[in-house]
PDB file of C-alpha atoms in Angstrom:
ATOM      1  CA  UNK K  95       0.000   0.000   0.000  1.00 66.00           C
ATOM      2  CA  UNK K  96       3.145   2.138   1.031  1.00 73.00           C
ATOM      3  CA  UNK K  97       4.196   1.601  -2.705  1.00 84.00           C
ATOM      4  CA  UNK K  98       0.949   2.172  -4.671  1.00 89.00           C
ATOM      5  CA  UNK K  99       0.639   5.697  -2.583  1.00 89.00           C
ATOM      6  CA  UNK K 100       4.341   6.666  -3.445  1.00 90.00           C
ATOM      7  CA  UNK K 101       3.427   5.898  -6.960  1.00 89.00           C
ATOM      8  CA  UNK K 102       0.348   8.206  -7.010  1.00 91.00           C
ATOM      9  CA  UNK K 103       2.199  11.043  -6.074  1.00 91.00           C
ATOM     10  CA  UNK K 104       4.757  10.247  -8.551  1.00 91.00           C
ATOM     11  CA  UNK K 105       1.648   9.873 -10.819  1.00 91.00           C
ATOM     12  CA  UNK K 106       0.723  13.520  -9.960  1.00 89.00           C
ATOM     13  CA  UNK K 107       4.119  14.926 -10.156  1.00 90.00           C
ATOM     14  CA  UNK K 108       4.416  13.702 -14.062  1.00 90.00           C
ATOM     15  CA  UNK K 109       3.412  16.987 -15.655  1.00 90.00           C
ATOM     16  CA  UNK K 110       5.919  18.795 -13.721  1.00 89.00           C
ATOM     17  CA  UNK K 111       8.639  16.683 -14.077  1.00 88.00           C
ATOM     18  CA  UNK K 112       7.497  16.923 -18.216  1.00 91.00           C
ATOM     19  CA  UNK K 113       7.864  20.776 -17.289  1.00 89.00           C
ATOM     20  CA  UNK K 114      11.035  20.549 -15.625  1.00 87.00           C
ATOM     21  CA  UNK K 115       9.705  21.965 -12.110  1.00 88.00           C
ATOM     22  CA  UNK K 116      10.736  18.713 -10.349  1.00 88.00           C
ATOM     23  CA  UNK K 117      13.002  15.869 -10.850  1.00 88.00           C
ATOM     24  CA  UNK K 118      11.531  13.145  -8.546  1.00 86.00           C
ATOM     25  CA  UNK K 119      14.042  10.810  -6.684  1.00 87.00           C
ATOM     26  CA  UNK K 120      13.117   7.639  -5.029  1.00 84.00           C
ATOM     27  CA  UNK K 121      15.310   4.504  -3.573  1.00 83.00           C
ATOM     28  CA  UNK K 122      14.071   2.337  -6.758  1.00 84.00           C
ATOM     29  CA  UNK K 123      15.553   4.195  -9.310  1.00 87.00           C
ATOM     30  CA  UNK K 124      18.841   2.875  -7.286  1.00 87.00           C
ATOM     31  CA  UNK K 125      20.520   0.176  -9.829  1.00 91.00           C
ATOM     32  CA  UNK K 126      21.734  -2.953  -9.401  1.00 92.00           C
ATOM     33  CA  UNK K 127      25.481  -2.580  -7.398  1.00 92.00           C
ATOM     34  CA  UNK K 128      25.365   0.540  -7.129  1.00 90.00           C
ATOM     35  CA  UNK K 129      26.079   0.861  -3.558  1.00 90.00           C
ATOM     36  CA  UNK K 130      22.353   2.278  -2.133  1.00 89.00           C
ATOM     37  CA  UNK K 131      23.638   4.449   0.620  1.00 89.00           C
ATOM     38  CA  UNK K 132      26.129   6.493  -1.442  1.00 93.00           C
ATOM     39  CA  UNK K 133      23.418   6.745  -3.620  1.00 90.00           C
ATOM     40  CA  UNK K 134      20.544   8.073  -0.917  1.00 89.00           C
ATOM     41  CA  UNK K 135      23.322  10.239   0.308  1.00 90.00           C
ATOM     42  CA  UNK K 136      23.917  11.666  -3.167  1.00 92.00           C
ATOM     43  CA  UNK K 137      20.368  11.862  -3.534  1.00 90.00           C
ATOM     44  CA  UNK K 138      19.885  14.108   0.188  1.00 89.00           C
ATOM     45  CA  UNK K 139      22.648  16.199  -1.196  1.00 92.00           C
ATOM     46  CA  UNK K 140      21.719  17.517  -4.522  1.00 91.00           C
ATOM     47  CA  UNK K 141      17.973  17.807  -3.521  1.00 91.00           C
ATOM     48  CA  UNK K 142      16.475  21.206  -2.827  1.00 90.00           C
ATOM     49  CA  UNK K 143      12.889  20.226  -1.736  1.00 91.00           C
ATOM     50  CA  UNK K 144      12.776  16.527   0.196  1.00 93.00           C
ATOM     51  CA  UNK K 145       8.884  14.941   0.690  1.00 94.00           C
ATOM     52  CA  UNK K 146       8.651  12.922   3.755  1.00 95.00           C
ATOM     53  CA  UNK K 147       5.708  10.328   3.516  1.00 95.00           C
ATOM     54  CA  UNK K 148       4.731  10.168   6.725  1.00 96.00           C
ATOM     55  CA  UNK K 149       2.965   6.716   8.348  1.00 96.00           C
ATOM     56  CA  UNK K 150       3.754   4.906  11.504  1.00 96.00           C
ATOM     57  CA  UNK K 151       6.067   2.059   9.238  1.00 95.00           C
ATOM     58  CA  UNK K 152       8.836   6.151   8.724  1.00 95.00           C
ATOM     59  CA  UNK K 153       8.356   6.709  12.403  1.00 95.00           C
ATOM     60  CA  UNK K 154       9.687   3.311  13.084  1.00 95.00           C
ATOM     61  CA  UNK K 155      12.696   3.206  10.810  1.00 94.00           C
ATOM     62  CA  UNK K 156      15.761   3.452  12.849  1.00 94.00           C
ATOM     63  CA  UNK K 157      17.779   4.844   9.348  1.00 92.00           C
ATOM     64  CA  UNK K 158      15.116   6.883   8.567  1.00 92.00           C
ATOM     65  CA  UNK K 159      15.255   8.755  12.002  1.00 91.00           C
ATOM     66  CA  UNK K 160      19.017   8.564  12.784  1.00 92.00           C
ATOM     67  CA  UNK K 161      20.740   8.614   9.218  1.00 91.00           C
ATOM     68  CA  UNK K 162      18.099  10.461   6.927  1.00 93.00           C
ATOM     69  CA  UNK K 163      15.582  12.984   8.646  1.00 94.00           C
ATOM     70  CA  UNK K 164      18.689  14.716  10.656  1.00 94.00           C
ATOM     71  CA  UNK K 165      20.290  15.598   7.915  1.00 95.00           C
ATOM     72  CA  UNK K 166      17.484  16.588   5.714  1.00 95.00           C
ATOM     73  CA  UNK K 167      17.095  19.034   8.716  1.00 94.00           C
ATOM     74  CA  UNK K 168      20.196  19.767   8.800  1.00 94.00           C
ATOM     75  CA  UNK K 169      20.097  21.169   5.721  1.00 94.00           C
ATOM     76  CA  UNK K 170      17.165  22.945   6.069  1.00 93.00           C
ATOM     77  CA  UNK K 171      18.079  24.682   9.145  1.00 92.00           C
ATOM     78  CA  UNK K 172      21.625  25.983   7.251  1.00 94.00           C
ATOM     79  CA  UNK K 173      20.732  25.894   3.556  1.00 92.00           C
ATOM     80  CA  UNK K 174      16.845  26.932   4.047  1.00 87.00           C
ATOM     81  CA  UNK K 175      16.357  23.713   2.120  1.00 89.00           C
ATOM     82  CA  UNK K 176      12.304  22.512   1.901  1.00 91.00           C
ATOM     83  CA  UNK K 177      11.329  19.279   3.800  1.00 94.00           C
ATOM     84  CA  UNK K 178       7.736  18.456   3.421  1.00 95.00           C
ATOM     85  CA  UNK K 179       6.054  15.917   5.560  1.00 96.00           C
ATOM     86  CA  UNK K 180       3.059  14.491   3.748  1.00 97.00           C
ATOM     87  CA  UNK K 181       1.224  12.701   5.913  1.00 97.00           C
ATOM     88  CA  UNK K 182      -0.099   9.208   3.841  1.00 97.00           C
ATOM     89  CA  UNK K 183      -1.323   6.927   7.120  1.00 96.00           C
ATOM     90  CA  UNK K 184      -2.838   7.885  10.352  1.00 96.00           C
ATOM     91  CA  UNK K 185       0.184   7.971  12.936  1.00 96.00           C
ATOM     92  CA  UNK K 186       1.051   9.717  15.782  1.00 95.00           C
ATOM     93  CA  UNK K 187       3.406  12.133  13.785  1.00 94.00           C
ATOM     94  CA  UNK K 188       2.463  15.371  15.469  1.00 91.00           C
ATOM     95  CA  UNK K 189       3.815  13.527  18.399  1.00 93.00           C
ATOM     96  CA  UNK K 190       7.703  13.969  17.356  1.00 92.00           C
ATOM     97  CA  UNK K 191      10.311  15.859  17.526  1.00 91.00           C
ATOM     98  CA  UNK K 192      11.516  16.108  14.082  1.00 89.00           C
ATOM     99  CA  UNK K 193       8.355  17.484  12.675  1.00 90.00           C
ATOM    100  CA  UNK K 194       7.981  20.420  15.156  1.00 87.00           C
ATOM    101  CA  UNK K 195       7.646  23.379  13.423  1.00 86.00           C
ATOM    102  CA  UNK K 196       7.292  21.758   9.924  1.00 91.00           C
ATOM    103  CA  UNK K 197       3.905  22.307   7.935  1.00 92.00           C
ATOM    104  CA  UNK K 198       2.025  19.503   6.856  1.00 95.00           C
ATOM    105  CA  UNK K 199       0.070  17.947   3.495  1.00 96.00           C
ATOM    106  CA  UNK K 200      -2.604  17.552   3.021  1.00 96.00           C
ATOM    107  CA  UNK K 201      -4.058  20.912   4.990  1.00 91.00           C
ATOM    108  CA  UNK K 202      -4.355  19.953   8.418  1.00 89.00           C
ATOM    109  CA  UNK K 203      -1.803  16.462   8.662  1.00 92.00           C
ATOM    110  CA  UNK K 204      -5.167  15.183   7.160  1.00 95.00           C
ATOM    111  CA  UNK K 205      -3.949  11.419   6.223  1.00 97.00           C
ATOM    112  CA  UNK K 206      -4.180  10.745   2.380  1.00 97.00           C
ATOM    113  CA  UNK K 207      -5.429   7.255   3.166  1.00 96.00           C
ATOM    114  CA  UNK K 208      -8.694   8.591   4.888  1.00 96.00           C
ATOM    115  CA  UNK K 209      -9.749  10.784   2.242  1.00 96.00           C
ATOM    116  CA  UNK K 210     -12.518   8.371   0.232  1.00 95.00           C
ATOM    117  CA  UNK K 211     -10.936   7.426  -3.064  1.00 91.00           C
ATOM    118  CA  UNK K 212     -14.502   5.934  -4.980  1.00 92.00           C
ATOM    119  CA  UNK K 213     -15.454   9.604  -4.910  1.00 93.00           C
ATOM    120  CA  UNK K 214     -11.966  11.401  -6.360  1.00 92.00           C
ATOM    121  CA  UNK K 215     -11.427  12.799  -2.605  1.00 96.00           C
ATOM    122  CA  UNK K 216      -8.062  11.048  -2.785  1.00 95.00           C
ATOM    123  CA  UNK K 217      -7.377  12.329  -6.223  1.00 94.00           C
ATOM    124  CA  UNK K 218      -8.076  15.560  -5.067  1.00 95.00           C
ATOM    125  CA  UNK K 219      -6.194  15.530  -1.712  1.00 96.00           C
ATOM    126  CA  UNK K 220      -3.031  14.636  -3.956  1.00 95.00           C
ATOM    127  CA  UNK K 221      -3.714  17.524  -6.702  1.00 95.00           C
ATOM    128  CA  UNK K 222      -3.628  19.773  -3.983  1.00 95.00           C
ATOM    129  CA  UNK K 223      -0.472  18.138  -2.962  1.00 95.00           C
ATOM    130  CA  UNK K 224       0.911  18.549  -6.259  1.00 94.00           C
ATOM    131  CA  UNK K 225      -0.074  21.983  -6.576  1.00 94.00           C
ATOM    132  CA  UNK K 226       1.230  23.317  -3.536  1.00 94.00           C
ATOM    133  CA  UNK K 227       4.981  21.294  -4.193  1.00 93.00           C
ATOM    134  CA  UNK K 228       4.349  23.278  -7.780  1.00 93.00           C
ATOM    135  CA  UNK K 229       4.251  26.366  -5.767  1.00 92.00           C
ATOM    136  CA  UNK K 230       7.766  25.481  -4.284  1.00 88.00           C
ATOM    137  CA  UNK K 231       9.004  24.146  -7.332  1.00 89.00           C
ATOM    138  CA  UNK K 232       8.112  27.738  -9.195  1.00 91.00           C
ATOM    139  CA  UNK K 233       9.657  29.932  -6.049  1.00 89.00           C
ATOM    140  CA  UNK K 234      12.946  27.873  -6.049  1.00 82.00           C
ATOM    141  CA  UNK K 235      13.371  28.271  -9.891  1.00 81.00           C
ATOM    142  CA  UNK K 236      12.249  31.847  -9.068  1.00 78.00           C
ATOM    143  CA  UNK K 237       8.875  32.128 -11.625  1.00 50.00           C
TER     144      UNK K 237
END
């Protein structure tokens, strides 16, 4: 389920990244050999704008919290760098640290799970996604 939400928003993201706005990253496009930390690493380096999506299964990564989210911060808190927490799965994320002071998607830390998706309140809930990390996209290219 993780997976199929992860796709969606890459789904969503395709007619920026045909724009050039955004260049979407994600741990699968890491190839064969290649050694999948240095490549993460690269990955957190280079980025200007990291999505976070947020469930209890993040919360509960021990790399996630010690090796990737602190330095994602890092860089936000010297570079100004954006880190976006999307929230896809009710958790207790309002409940940690590393998210203090960090706005939320959907409005409100809203899960994207709990929005009905027979009715195109899911698609919805990620085109306002998309349209808001358009909004970042545009600033940091300076449109």
């Amino acid at each position: 389920m993780k997976q199929a939400l992860k796709d969606k928003l890459i789904k969503m993201l395709a007619g920026l990244q045909q724009h050039k706005l955004v260049e979407a990253w994600e741990d699968r496009q890491i190839r064969p050999g290649d050694d999948w930390h240095q490549e993460i690493q690269k990955a957190m380096n280079e980025c200007d704008l990291a999505i976070l999506l947020i469930s209890a299964d993040f919360i509960n990564s021990r790399f996630i919290n010690e090796e990737e989210v602190p330095k994602l911060l890092a860089r936000r808190q010297a570079e100004g760098m954006w880190v976006v927490p999307i929230i896809i799965r009710p958790c207790m994320w309002d409940s940690e640290p590393m998210f203090r002071g960090l706005q939320a998607l959907p409005k409100d830390g809203k899960p994207v799970i709990t929005f009905p998706n027979d009715n195109g309140e899911r698609d919805q809930a990620w085109t306002d996604i998309a349209k808001e990390l358009e909004k970042f996209a545009k600033e940091l290219q300076g449109d």
